[in-house]
Amino acid sequence: SYELTQPPSVSVSPGQTASVPCSGNKLGNKYVCWYRQKAGQSPVLVIYQDNKRPSGIPERFSGSNSGNTATLTISGTQAMDEAHYYCQAWDSSTVIFGGGTKLTVL
Amino acid sequence: EMQLVESGGGLVQPGGSLRLSCAASGFTFSSYEMNWVRQAPGRGLEWLSYISRGGTTIYYADSVKGRFTISRDNAKSSLYLLLNSLKAEDTAVYYCARELWETGVRRIDYWGQGTLVTVSS
C-alpha cells in the first residue's frame, strides 16, 4: 500500500521560514493537500493541488511537489502557526495521510 | 454558515456497535462526496471510508472493511457510519469530511468537529 512519510517534528524561530517535507514513491505524479490541526481542533485545509491556497489562508503558506517529495513552506512563521501538519494524497480510490509533523515555533 | 455536526459517539463495549451521524447544513449536501476520517488519541489522521454524491460508489480502508458501513441520506443532508464488531483500537475521534471536486482536482475542504468513540469494557 502507498505510504506518505513525514518527520515527527520541525522547529522554527519566529519570523523564519519553516519547511515541512512529505515523501512518497513518485509523489510528484499525484496532487498533494496539506492540513493544519491545532490542539483540540479539527483539521483545516491550508494547501491543495500541491500549491493552491483556499480562501482565508495567509499568503505565507505555500507548497511544492516534485519527484518523491512534497514540501509545505511557511514564510515569516508566527506563533499562531504552531500546530500539527498533515500531508495527504490519493492512491487509486483511497485517501492517504502522512503521519503528521509537529511544527514548534521556538 | 457551512456546518458538519457529528453525533452518536460514546462508550461501547468490545464487540459492540455504534451508528455515527453527520448532519450537514449551509451547503447543498447532495452535490458533494463525503468521507469519514478518525484520529486515535495522540495519533495521526486515518481515512476510513468514502461515498459518492449519489451513494453508488463506496470505498473503505482495509482496517475497517467488513466491519464499518458508510451511507447517506441526501433528503436529510446526513451522512452515517455504522461501526460493528468494535475493538479497543477503534477508540478515536471520528470526523466527517466534505470532499470537493473541481476540474478534475480533489480536496477535502471541510471537516466536522468530530465525535469521540471509546471502546472499553
CSV table of C-alpha atoms in Angstrom, one decimal:
chain,number,residue,atom,x,y,z
A,1,SER,CA,0.0,0.0,0.0
A,2,TYR,CA,1.1,3.6,-0.7
A,3,GLU,CA,2.7,5.5,2.2
A,4,LEU,CA,3.5,9.1,2.9
A,5,THR,CA,6.3,9.8,5.3
A,6,GLN,CA,6.7,13.0,7.4
A,7,PRO,CA,9.3,13.9,10.1
A,8,PRO,CA,7.6,13.8,13.6
A,9,SER,CA,8.8,17.3,14.4
A,10,VAL,CA,10.2,20.5,12.9
A,11,SER,CA,11.3,23.6,14.8
A,12,VAL,CA,11.5,27.1,13.6
A,13,SER,CA,12.2,30.5,15.1
A,14,PRO,CA,9.5,33.2,14.8
A,15,GLY,CA,9.8,35.2,11.6
A,16,GLN,CA,11.9,32.5,9.9
A,17,THR,CA,10.8,30.0,7.2
A,18,ALA,CA,9.6,26.6,8.1
A,19,SER,CA,9.7,23.7,5.7
A,20,VAL,CA,7.7,20.5,6.3
A,21,PRO,CA,8.6,17.6,3.9
A,22,CYS,CA,6.4,14.7,2.9
A,23,SER,CA,7.8,11.8,0.9
A,24,GLY,CA,6.3,9.1,-1.1
A,25,ASN,CA,7.1,7.0,-4.2
A,26,LYS,CA,6.7,9.2,-7.3
A,27,LEU,CA,4.7,11.6,-5.2
A,28,GLY,CA,5.2,14.3,-7.8
A,29,ASN,CA,2.8,12.4,-10.0
A,30,LYS,CA,0.0,13.0,-7.5
A,31,TYR,CA,-1.7,16.1,-6.2
A,32,VAL,CA,-0.9,16.8,-2.5
A,33,CYS,CA,-3.0,18.6,0.1
A,34,TRP,CA,-1.8,19.9,3.4
A,35,TYR,CA,-3.9,20.2,6.6
A,36,ARG,CA,-3.2,22.2,9.8
A,37,GLN,CA,-4.5,20.8,13.1
A,38,LYS,CA,-4.2,22.9,16.2
A,39,ALA,CA,-4.5,21.3,19.6
A,40,GLY,CA,-8.1,20.2,20.3
A,41,GLN,CA,-9.4,21.4,16.9
A,42,SER,CA,-10.4,19.8,13.6
A,43,PRO,CA,-8.0,19.8,10.7
A,44,VAL,CA,-8.1,22.8,8.3
A,45,LEU,CA,-7.1,22.6,4.6
A,46,VAL,CA,-4.2,25.0,4.0
A,47,ILE,CA,-2.9,23.8,0.6
A,48,TYR,CA,-4.5,21.8,-2.2
A,49,GLN,CA,-3.3,20.7,-5.7
A,50,ASP,CA,0.3,21.0,-4.4
A,51,ASN,CA,0.4,24.8,-4.2
A,52,LYS,CA,-3.1,26.3,-4.1
A,53,ARG,CA,-4.3,28.2,-1.1
A,54,PRO,CA,-8.0,28.1,-0.1
A,55,SER,CA,-9.6,31.4,0.7
A,56,GLY,CA,-8.7,32.7,4.1
A,57,ILE,CA,-5.3,31.0,4.2
A,58,PRO,CA,-2.5,33.5,4.5
A,59,GLU,CA,0.0,34.1,1.7
A,60,ARG,CA,2.8,32.9,3.9
A,61,PHE,CA,1.6,29.3,3.3
A,62,SER,CA,2.9,27.8,0.1
A,63,GLY,CA,3.6,24.3,-1.3
A,64,SER,CA,5.6,22.4,-3.9
A,65,ASN,CA,5.7,18.9,-5.1
A,66,SER,CA,8.3,17.2,-7.3
A,67,GLY,CA,9.9,13.8,-7.6
A,68,ASN,CA,9.3,11.9,-4.4
A,69,THR,CA,8.9,14.9,-2.1
A,70,ALA,CA,6.2,17.5,-1.4
A,71,THR,CA,7.0,20.4,0.8
A,72,LEU,CA,4.9,22.8,2.8
A,73,THR,CA,6.6,26.1,3.4
A,74,ILE,CA,5.6,28.7,5.9
A,75,SER,CA,7.3,32.1,5.4
A,76,GLY,CA,7.6,34.5,8.3
A,77,THR,CA,6.4,31.9,10.7
A,78,GLN,CA,4.2,33.2,13.5
A,79,ALA,CA,3.5,31.7,16.9
A,80,MET,CA,-0.1,31.0,15.8
A,81,ASP,CA,1.3,28.6,13.1
A,82,GLU,CA,2.4,26.1,15.8
A,83,ALA,CA,0.3,23.0,15.1
A,84,HIS,CA,0.4,19.6,13.6
A,85,TYR,CA,0.6,19.5,9.8
A,86,TYR,CA,-0.5,16.5,7.7
A,87,CYS,CA,0.1,15.9,4.0
A,88,GLN,CA,-2.4,13.9,2.0
A,89,ALA,CA,-2.8,12.4,-1.4
A,90,TRP,CA,-5.0,9.9,-3.2
A,91,ASP,CA,-3.8,6.5,-4.3
A,92,SER,CA,-6.3,4.9,-6.6
A,93,SER,CA,-9.5,5.4,-4.7
A,94,THR,CA,-8.1,5.7,-1.2
A,95,VAL,CA,-7.1,8.7,0.8
A,96,ILE,CA,-3.6,8.5,2.2
A,97,PHE,CA,-2.4,10.7,5.1
A,98,GLY,CA,1.2,11.2,6.2
A,99,GLY,CA,1.9,10.6,9.9
A,100,GLY,CA,1.9,14.3,10.7
A,101,THR,CA,4.6,16.8,11.7
A,102,LYS,CA,4.5,18.8,14.9
A,103,LEU,CA,5.7,22.3,14.0
A,104,THR,CA,7.1,24.1,17.0
A,105,VAL,CA,7.7,27.8,16.9
A,106,LEU,CA,10.5,28.5,19.4
B,1,GLU,CA,-22.8,29.2,7.5
B,2,MET,CA,-21.5,25.8,6.5
B,3,GLN,CA,-21.6,23.1,9.2
B,4,LEU,CA,-20.9,19.4,9.6
B,5,VAL,CA,-22.0,18.2,13.0
B,6,GLU,CA,-21.2,14.6,14.1
B,7,SER,CA,-23.1,12.7,16.8
B,8,GLY,CA,-23.6,9.2,18.1
B,9,GLY,CA,-20.2,8.7,19.7
B,10,GLY,CA,-19.9,7.3,23.2
B,11,LEU,CA,-18.6,4.4,25.3
B,12,VAL,CA,-19.2,0.9,23.9
B,13,GLN,CA,-18.0,-2.5,24.9
B,14,PRO,CA,-15.7,-4.5,22.7
B,15,GLY,CA,-17.7,-6.4,20.1
B,16,GLY,CA,-20.5,-3.8,20.3
B,17,SER,CA,-21.9,-1.5,17.6
B,18,LEU,CA,-22.5,2.2,17.2
B,19,ARG,CA,-24.1,4.4,14.5
B,20,LEU,CA,-22.5,7.7,13.9
B,21,SER,CA,-24.3,10.5,12.1
B,22,CYS,CA,-23.1,13.7,10.5
B,23,ALA,CA,-25.7,16.5,9.8
B,24,ALA,CA,-24.7,18.9,7.1
B,25,SER,CA,-26.1,22.4,6.7
B,26,GLY,CA,-25.2,25.6,4.8
B,27,PHE,CA,-24.4,23.9,1.5
B,28,THR,CA,-26.0,21.5,-1.0
B,29,PHE,CA,-25.1,18.2,0.6
B,30,SER,CA,-26.1,16.1,-2.4
B,31,SER,CA,-23.5,17.9,-4.5
B,32,TYR,CA,-20.5,16.6,-2.5
B,33,GLU,CA,-18.7,13.4,-2.0
B,34,MET,CA,-18.1,12.6,1.7
B,35,ASN,CA,-15.6,10.8,3.8
B,36,TRP,CA,-15.1,9.5,7.4
B,37,VAL,CA,-11.7,10.0,9.0
B,38,ARG,CA,-10.7,9.1,12.5
B,39,GLN,CA,-7.9,10.1,14.9
B,40,ALA,CA,-6.9,7.9,17.8
B,41,PRO,CA,-5.8,9.7,21.0
B,42,GLY,CA,-2.4,11.3,20.4
B,43,ARG,CA,-2.2,9.8,16.9
B,44,GLY,CA,-2.5,11.0,13.3
B,45,LEU,CA,-5.3,11.0,10.8
B,46,GLU,CA,-6.6,7.8,9.4
B,47,TRP,CA,-9.0,7.7,6.4
B,48,LEU,CA,-11.8,5.2,6.8
B,49,SER,CA,-14.4,5.5,4.0
B,50,TYR,CA,-15.7,7.4,1.0
B,51,ILE,CA,-19.1,7.7,-0.5
B,52,SER,CA,-20.1,9.3,-3.8
B,53,ARG,CA,-22.7,12.0,-4.2
B,54,GLY,CA,-25.5,9.6,-5.0
B,55,GLY,CA,-24.2,6.8,-2.7
B,56,THR,CA,-23.5,4.4,-5.5
B,57,THR,CA,-19.7,4.3,-5.1
B,58,ILE,CA,-18.2,3.4,-1.8
B,59,TYR,CA,-14.6,2.7,-0.7
B,60,TYR,CA,-13.2,1.5,2.7
B,61,ALA,CA,-9.8,1.3,4.3
B,62,ASP,CA,-8.6,-2.2,4.7
B,63,SER,CA,-8.6,-1.7,8.5
B,64,VAL,CA,-12.4,-1.4,8.7
B,65,LYS,CA,-13.6,-3.2,5.6
B,66,GLY,CA,-16.3,-5.7,6.5
B,67,ARG,CA,-16.9,-4.0,9.9
B,68,PHE,CA,-17.9,-0.5,9.1
B,69,THR,CA,-20.7,0.7,6.7
B,70,ILE,CA,-21.0,4.1,5.2
B,71,SER,CA,-24.3,5.5,3.9
B,72,ARG,CA,-26.0,8.8,3.3
B,73,ASP,CA,-29.5,10.3,3.1
B,74,ASN,CA,-29.4,13.3,0.8
B,75,ALA,CA,-33.0,14.2,1.6
B,76,LYS,CA,-31.9,14.6,5.2
B,77,SER,CA,-28.5,16.1,4.4
B,78,SER,CA,-26.9,13.4,6.5
B,79,LEU,CA,-24.0,11.0,6.4
B,80,TYR,CA,-23.8,7.9,8.5
B,81,LEU,CA,-21.2,5.3,9.6
B,82,LEU,CA,-22.2,2.1,11.2
B,83,LEU,CA,-19.5,0.6,13.3
B,84,ASN,CA,-19.7,-3.1,14.1
B,85,SER,CA,-17.5,-5.6,16.0
B,86,LEU,CA,-15.7,-2.8,17.7
B,87,LYS,CA,-12.3,-3.2,19.1
B,88,ALA,CA,-10.2,-1.2,21.6
B,89,GLU,CA,-8.1,0.1,18.7
B,90,ASP,CA,-11.2,1.7,17.2
B,91,THR,CA,-11.2,4.2,20.1
B,92,ALA,CA,-10.8,7.6,18.3
B,93,VAL,CA,-12.4,10.9,17.4
B,94,TYR,CA,-14.4,10.3,14.2
B,95,TYR,CA,-14.7,13.1,11.7
B,96,CYS,CA,-16.9,13.5,8.7
B,97,ALA,CA,-15.3,15.5,6.0
B,98,ARG,CA,-16.5,17.0,2.8
B,99,GLU,CA,-14.7,16.4,-0.5
B,100,LEU,CA,-14.7,18.9,-3.3
B,101,TRP,CA,-14.1,18.1,-6.9
B,102,GLU,CA,-13.2,20.9,-9.3
B,103,THR,CA,-12.0,20.5,-12.9
B,104,GLY,CA,-10.7,17.0,-12.0
B,105,VAL,CA,-8.9,18.1,-8.8
B,106,ARG,CA,-10.0,16.8,-5.4
B,107,ARG,CA,-9.6,18.1,-2.0
B,108,ILE,CA,-11.1,17.5,1.4
B,109,ASP,CA,-12.1,21.1,2.1
B,110,TYR,CA,-14.2,21.0,5.3
B,111,TRP,CA,-14.3,18.9,8.5
B,112,GLY,CA,-16.7,18.5,11.2
B,113,GLN,CA,-15.8,18.9,14.9
B,114,GLY,CA,-15.7,15.1,15.5
B,115,THR,CA,-17.4,12.7,17.8
B,116,LEU,CA,-15.5,10.5,20.3
B,117,VAL,CA,-15.9,6.8,20.3
B,118,THR,CA,-14.4,4.9,23.2
B,119,VAL,CA,-14.3,1.1,23.1
B,120,SER,CA,-13.7,-0.3,26.6
B,121,SER,CA,-15.2,-2.9,29.0
